[in-house]
Coordinates of C-alpha atoms and ligand atoms in Angstrom, one line a residue:
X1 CA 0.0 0.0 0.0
X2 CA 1.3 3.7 -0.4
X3 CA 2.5 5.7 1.9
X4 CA 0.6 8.8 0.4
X5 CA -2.7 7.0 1.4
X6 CA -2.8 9.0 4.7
X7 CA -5.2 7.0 7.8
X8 CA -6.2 3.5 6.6
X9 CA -9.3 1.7 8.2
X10 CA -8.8 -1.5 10.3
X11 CA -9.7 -4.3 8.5
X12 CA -11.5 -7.4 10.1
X13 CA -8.8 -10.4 9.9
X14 CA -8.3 -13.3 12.9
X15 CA -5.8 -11.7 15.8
X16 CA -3.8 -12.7 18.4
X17 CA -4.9 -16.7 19.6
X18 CA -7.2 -16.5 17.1
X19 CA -4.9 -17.1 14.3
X20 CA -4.3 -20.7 14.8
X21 CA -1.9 -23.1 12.7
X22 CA -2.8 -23.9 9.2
X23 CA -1.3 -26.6 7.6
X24 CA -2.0 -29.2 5.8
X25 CA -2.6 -30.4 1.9
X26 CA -5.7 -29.4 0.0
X27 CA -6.6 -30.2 -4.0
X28 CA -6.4 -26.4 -5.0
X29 CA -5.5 -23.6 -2.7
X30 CA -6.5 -19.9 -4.1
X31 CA -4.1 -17.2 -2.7
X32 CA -6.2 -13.9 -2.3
X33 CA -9.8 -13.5 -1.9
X34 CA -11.0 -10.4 -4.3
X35 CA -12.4 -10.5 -7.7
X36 CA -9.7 -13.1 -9.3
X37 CA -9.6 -15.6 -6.1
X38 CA -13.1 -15.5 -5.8
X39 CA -14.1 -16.2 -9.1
X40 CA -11.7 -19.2 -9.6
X41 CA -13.4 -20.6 -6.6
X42 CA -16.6 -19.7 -8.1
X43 CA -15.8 -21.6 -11.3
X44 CA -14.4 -24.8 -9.2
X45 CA -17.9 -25.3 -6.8
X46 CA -19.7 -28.5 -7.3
X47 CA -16.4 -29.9 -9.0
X48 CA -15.9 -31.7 -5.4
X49 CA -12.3 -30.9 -4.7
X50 CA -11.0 -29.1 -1.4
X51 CA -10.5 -25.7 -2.3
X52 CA -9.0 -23.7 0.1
X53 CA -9.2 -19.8 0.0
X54 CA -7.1 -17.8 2.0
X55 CA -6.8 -14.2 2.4
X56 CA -5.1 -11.4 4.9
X57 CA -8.2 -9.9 5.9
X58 CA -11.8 -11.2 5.9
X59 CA -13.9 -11.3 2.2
X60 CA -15.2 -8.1 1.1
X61 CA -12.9 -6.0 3.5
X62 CA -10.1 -4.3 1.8
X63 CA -11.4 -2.2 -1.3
X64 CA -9.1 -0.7 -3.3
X65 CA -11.0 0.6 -6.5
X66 CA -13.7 2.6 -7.4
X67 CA -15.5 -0.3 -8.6
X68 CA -16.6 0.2 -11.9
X69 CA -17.7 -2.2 -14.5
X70 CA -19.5 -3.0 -17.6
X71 CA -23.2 -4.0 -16.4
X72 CA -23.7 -6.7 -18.6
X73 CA -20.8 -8.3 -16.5
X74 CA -22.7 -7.8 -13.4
X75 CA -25.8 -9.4 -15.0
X76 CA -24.1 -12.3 -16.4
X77 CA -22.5 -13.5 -12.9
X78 CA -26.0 -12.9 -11.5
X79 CA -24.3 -10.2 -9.3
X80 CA -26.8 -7.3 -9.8
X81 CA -27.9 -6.9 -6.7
X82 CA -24.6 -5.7 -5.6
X83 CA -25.2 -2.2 -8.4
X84 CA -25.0 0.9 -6.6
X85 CA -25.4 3.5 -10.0
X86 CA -25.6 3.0 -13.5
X87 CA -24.6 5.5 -16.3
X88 CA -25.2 5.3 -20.3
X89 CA -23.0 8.2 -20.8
X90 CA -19.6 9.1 -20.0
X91 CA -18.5 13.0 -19.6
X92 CA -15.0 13.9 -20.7
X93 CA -13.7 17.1 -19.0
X94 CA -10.5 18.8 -20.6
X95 CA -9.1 22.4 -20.0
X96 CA -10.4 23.0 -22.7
X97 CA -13.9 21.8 -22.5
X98 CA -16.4 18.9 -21.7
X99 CA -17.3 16.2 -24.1
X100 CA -19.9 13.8 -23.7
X101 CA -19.7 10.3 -24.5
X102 CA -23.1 8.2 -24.9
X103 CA -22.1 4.4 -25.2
X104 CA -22.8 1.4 -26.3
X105 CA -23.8 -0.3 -23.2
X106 CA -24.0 0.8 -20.0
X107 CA -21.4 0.8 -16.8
X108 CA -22.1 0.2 -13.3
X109 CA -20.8 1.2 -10.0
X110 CA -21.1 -1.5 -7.1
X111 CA -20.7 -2.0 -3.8
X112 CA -17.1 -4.2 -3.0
X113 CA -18.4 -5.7 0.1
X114 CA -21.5 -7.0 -1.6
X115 CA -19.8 -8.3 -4.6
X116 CA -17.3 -10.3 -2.7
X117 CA -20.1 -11.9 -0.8
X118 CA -22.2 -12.6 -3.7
X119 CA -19.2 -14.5 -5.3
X120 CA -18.4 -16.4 -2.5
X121 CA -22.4 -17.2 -1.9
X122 CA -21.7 -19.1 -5.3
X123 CA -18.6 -20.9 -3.8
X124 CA -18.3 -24.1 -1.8
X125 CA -14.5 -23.5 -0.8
X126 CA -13.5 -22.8 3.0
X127 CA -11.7 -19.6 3.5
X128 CA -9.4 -19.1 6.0
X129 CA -7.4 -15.6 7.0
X130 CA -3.8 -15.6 6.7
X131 CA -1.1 -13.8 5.2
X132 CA 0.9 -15.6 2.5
X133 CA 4.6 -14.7 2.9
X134 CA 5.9 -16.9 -0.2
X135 CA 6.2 -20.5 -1.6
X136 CA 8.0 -22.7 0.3
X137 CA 10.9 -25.3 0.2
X138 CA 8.8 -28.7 -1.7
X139 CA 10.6 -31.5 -0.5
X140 CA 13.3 -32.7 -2.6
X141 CA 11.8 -35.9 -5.2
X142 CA 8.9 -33.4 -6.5
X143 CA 5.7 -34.5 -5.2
X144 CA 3.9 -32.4 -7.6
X145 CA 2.7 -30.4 -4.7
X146 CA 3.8 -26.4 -4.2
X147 CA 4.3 -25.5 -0.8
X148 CA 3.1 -21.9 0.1
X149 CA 4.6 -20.8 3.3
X150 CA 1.3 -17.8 5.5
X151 CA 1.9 -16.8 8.9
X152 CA 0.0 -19.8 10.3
X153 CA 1.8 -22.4 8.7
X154 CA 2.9 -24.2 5.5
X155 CA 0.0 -25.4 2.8
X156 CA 0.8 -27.6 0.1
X157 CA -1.5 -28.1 -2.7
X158 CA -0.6 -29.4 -6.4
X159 CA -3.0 -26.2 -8.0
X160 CA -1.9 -23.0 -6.5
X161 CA -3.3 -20.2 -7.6
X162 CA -1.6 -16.5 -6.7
X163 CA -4.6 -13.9 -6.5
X164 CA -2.9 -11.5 -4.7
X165 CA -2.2 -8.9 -6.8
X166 CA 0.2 -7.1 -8.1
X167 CA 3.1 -7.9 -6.3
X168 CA 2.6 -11.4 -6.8
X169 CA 4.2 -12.9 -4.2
X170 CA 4.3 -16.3 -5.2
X171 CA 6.5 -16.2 -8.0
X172 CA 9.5 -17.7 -8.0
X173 CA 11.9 -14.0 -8.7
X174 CA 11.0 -11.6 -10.8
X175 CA 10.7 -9.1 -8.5
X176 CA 8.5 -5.9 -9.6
X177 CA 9.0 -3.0 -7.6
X178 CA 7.7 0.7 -7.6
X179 CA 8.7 3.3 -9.1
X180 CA 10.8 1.2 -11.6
X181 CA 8.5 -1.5 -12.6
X182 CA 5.6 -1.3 -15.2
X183 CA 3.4 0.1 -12.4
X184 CA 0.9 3.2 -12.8
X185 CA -0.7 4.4 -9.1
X186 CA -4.2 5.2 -8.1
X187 CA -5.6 7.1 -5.2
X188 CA -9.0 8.2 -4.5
X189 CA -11.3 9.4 -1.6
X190 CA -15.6 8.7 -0.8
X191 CA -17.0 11.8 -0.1
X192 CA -20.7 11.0 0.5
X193 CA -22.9 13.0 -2.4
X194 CA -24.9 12.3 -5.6
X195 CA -24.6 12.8 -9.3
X196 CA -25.4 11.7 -12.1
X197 CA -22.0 12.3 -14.1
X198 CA -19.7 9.0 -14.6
X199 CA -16.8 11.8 -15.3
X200 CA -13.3 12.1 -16.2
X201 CA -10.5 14.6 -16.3
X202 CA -7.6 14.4 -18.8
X203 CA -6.1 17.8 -17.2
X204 CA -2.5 18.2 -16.5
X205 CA -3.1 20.1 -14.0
X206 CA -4.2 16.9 -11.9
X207 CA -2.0 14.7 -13.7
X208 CA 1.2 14.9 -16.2
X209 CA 0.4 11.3 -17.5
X210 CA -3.2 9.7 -16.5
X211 CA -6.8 10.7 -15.5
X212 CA -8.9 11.5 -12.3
X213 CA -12.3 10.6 -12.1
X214 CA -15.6 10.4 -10.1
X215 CA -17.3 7.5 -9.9
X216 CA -20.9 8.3 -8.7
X217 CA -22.1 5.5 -6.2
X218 CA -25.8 6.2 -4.8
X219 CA -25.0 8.8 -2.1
X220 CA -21.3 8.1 -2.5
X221 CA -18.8 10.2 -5.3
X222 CA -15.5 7.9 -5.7
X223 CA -13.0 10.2 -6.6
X224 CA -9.4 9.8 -7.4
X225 CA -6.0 9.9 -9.7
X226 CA -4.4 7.7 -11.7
X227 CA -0.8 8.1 -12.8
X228 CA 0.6 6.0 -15.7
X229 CA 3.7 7.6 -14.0
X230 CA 4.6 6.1 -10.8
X231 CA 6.8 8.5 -9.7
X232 CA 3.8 11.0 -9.9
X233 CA 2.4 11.5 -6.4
X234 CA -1.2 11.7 -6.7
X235 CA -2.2 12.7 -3.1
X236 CA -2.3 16.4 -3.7
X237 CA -3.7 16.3 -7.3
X238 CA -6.6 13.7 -5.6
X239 CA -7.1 16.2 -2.8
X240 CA -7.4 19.2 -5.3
X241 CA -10.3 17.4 -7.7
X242 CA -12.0 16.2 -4.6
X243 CA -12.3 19.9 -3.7
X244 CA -12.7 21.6 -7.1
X245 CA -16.0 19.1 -6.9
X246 CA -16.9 20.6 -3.6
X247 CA -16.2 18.0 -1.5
X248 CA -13.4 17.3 1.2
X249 CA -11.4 14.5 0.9
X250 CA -11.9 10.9 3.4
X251 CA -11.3 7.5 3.3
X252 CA -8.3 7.3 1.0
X253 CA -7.6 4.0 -0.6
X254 CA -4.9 3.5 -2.9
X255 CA -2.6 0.8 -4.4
X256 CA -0.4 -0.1 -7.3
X257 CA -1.6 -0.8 -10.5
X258 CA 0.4 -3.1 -12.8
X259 CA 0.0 -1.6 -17.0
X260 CA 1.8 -4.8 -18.0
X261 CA 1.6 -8.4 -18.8
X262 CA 3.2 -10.7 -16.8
X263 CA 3.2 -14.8 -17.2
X264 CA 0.4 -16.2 -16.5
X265 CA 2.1 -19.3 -15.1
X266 CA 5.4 -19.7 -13.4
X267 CA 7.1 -22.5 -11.3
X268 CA 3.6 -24.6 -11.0
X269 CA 1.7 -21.6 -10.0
X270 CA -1.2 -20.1 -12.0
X271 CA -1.7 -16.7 -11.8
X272 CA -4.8 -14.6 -12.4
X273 CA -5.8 -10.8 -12.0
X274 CA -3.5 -8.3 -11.2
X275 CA -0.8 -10.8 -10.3
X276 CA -0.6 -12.1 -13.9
X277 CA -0.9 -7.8 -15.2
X278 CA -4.6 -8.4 -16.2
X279 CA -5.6 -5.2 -15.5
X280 CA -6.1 -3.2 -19.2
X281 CA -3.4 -0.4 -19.5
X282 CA -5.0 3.1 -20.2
X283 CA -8.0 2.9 -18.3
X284 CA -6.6 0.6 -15.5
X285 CA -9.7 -1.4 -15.6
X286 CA -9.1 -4.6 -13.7
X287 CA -12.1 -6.0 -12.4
X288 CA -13.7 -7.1 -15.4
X289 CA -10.6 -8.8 -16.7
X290 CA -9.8 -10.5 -13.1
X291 CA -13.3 -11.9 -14.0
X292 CA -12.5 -13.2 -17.4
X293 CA -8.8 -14.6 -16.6
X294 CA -10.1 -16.0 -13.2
X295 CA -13.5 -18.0 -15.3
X296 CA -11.0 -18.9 -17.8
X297 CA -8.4 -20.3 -15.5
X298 CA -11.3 -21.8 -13.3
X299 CA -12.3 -24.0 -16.0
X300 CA -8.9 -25.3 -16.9
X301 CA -8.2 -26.2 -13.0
X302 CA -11.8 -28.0 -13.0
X303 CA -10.5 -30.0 -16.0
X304 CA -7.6 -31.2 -13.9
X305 CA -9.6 -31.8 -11.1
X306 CA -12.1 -33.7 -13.0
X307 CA -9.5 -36.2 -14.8
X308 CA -9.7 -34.8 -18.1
X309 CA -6.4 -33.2 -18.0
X310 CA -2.9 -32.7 -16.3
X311 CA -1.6 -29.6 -14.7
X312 CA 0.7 -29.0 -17.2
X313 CA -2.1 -29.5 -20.1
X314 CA -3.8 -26.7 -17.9
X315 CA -1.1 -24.7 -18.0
X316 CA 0.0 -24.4 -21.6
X317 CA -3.6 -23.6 -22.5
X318 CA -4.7 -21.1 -19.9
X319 CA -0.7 -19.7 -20.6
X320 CA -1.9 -19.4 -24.7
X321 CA -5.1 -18.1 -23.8
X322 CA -3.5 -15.3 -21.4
X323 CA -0.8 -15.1 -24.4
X324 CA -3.7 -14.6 -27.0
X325 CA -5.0 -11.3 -25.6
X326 CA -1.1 -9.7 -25.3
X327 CA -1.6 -8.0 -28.7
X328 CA -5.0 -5.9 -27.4
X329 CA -3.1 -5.2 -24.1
X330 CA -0.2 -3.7 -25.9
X331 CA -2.2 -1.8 -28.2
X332 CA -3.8 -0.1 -24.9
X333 CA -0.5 0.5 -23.7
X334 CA 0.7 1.9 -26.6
X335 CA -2.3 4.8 -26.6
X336 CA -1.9 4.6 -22.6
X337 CA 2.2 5.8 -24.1
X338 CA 0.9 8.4 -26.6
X339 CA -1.1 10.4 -25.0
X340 CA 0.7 12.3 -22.8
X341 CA 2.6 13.7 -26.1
X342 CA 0.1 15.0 -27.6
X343 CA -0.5 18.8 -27.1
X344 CA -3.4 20.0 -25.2
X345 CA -4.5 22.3 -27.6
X346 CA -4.6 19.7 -29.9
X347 CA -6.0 17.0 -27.1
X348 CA -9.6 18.9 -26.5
X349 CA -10.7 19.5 -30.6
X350 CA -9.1 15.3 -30.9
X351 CA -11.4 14.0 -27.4
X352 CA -14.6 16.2 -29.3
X353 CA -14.0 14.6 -32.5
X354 CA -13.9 11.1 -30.9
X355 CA -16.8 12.1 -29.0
X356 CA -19.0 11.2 -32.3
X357 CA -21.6 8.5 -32.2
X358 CA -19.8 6.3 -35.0
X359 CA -16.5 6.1 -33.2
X360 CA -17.8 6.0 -29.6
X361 CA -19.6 2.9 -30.8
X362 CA -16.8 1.7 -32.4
X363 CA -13.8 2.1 -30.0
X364 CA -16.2 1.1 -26.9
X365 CA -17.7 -1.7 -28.4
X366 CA -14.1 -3.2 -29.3
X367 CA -12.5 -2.3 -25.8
X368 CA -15.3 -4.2 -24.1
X369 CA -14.8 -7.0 -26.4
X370 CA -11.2 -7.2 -24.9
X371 CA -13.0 -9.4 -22.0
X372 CA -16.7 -9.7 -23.0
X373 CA -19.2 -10.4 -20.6
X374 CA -20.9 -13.3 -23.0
X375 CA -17.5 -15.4 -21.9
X376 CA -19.1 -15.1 -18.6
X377 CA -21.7 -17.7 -19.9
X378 CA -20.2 -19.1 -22.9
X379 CA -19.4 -22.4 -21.6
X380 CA -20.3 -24.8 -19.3
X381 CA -18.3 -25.6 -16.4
X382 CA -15.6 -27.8 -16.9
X383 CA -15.3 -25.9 -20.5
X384 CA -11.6 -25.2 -21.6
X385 CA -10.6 -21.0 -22.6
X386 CA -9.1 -23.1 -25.8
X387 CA -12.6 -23.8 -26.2
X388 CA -13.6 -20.4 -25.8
X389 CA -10.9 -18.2 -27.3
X390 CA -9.5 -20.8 -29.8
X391 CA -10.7 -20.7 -33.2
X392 CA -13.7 -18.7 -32.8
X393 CA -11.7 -16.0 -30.9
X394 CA -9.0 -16.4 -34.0
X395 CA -11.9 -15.3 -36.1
X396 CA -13.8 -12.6 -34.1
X397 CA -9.8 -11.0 -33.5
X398 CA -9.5 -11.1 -37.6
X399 CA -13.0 -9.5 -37.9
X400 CA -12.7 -7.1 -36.0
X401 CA -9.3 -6.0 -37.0
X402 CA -10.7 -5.9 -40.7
X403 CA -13.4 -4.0 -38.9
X404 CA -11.2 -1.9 -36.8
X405 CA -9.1 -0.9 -40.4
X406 CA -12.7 0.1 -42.1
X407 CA -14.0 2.2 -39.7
X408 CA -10.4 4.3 -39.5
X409 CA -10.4 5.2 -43.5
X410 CA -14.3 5.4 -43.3
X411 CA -13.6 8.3 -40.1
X412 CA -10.4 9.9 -41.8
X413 CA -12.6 9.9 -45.1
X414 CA -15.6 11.6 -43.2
Ligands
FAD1 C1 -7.7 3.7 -6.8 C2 -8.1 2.6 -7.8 C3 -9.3 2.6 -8.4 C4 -9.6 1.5 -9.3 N1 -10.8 1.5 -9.9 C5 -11.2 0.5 -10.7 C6 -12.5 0.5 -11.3 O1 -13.3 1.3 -11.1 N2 -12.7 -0.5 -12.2 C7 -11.8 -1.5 -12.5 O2 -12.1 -2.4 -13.3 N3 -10.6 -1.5 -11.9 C8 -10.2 -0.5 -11.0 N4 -9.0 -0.6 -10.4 C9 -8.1 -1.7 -10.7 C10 -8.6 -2.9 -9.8 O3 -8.8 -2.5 -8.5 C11 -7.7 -4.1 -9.9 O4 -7.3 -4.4 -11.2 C12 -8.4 -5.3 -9.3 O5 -8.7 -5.1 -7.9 C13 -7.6 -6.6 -9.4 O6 -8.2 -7.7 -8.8 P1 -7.4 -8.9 -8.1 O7 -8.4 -9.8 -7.6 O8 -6.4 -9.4 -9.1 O9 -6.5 -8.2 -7.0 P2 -6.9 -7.4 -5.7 O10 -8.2 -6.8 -5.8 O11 -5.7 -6.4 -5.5 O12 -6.9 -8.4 -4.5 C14 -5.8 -9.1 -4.0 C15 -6.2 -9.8 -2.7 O13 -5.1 -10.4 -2.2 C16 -5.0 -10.1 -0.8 N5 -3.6 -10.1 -0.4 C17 -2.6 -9.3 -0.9 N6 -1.4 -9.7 -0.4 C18 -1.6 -10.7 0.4 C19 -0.8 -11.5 1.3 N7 0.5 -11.3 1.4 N8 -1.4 -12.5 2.0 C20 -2.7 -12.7 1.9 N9 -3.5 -12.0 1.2 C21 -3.0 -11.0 0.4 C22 -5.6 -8.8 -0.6 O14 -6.1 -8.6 0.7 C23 -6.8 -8.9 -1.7 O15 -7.9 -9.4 -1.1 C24 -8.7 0.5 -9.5 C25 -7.4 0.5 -8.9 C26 -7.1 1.5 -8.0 C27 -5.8 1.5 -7.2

């Protein structure tokens, strides 16, 4: 967590006595309890293997976004009931003026308490609070089982999944530290209040390289900073937007936000979510795509479970599938790159021309096909992501990259 983020709440987790050893072998054991972990347990209930879910602090008690998501996402994991605000337009602020985006389909605002708990309602895992410190020595012969070493003990498990975001604890050295790694930051504050604006600022004046935002939630405004830069402090610029909106900052939450790929296996461990760089560079959106990787991983683990594959078949295809989306995630990065060069002047007339119904359709309707929701119910459990994202995806990428070149000399021709 950054040091910026000022007083941080006290999260519920077991203390003192409480925190009894924990030891043992399970079938899978899921490391980190948010929207990744949860929703590879999610995809492994019913399969009848001993997951094991283990987390720092209780489920649903550290949130560290502003929780925003493509509806349709919600609806599809029959998580609705955990909406808080939903908006059909997004409003683009600039020095030099506001644009207004009407999309394609609708995002939502949630509430992260509610959303853990309705994933785990769908779960038949145990969960048990500890904090995972990093694998541990696997006795020498290779039992096929990784050893995780928490502060309650050792676990061993032959499917270990790291869920613990980005620092990823449970790889075996690549060691990503801030400011030098691929890394942006985020800050923001919940000052209580309504609106109806799902708004953004690309304004220097907040941020060199990134955005800030407000995230109506109900009677909640989620407001914060993102830096691509992660040497860019953010708590000043968040503490300005919060009061250029009228409101005084509370509640910070912050944390790291990787803008990078990393391997989606390593050393026997799968990783998902931020741990494996899922979130999307440029708009740092890492929910949704925790969500996609963690179904897709989910059904390669339940493959294993139920006899109809080995680990290592489980890993090279959940590996290509993760490998399959690297061209999208670069593109991202490569706009996420560009547009701090461009001129302001130039950014405000460039955001109003994009602003147009044609291109709004098209550039939203292809970002959210990055990690669409219909993957969400695509397949039955026990499915394979080769099944999902194989051919068909082969095709849908080569359609809509025809597509993509089509509607760029129809708009430069307009
Ligand atoms: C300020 C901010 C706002 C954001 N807003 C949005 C948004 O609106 N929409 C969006 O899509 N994305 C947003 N993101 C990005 C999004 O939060 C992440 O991409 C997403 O949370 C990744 O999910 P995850 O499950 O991989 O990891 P996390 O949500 O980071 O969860 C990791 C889990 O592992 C646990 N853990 C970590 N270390 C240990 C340990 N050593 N031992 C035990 N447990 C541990 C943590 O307690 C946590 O439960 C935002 C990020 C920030 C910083």
């Amino acid at each position: 967590m950054m040091a910026e983020s000022g007083a941080m709440p006290v999260r519920a987790t077991k203390r003192g006595d409480e925190r009894t050893p924990l030891g043992g072998e399970r079938d899978v054991l899921i490391c980190g309890a948010s929207f990744a972990g949860l929703t590879v347990a999610r995809e492994l209930a019913g399969s009848g293997a001993d997951v094991l879910v283990v987390d720092r602090y209780e489920i649903g008690e550290r949130q560290t976004s502003a929780c925003g998501i493509p509806t349709e996402w919600l609806r599809r994991l029959d998580l609705m009931d955990a909406e808080r605000q939903r908006f059909d337009t997004l409003v683009m602020h600039t020095p030099h003026g506001t644009s207004r985006y009407k999309l394609p389909w609708t995002f939502s605002t949630f509430d992260y308490r509610e959303i853990c708990q309705l994933l785990w309602r769908d779960c038949d895992a145990k969960f048990e609070t500890a904090k995972v410190n990093g694998r541990a020595a696997v006795a020498a012969g290779g039992t096929g089982m990784v050893g995780v070493e928490t502060d309650r003990g050792t676990i061993r498990a032959p499917l270990v999944i790291d869920a613990l975001g980005w620092r990823r604890m449970l790889a075996t050295g690549d060691g990503y530290q801030p400011p030098d790694a691929p890394l942006s930051r985020g800050l923001e504050v919940h000052p209580g209040g309504e609106s109806e604006d799902l708004a953004i600022w690309i304004d220097r004046k907040y941020v060199p390289a990134g955005y800030g935002w407000s995230f109506p939630a109900k009677d909640e405004l989620r407001i914060g900073i993102g830096s691509f830069d992660p040497r860019f402090h953010v708590k000043d610029t968040t503490v300005a937007l919060t009061q250029d909106l009228g409101k005084e900052p509370n509640e910070y939450q912050g944390n790291w936000i990787p803008h990078k790929l990393r391997s989606a296996t390593e050393g026997g461990v799968f990783f998902a979510g931020d741990s494996a760089g899922h979130c999307l560079p440029l708009s740092a959106e890492g929910i949704r795509t925790a969500l996609y990787f963690g179904i897709a991983l989910g059904r390669e683990l339940r493959g294993v479970i139920e006899g109809r594959q080995s680990r290592e078949q489980a890993a090279e295809t959940y590996a290509a599938f993760h490998d399959s989306h690297e061209w999208k995630f670069e593109w991202m990065l490569r706009v996420q790159k560009l547009i701090p060069k461009v001129p302001p002047r130039i950014l405000a007339p460039l955001i109003r021309l994009m602003a147009t119904k044609r291109f709004v359709d098209w550039s939203f309707t292809h970002y959210l096909r990055i990690a669409p929701p219909d993957y969400a119910g695509a397949g039955l459990p026990g499915g394979s992501a080769h099944d999902q994202d194989g051919a068909g995806q082969q095709q849908a990428d080569a359609e809509d990259a025809l597509g993509a070149e089509r509607d760029l000399v129809q708009a430069k021709q307009a």
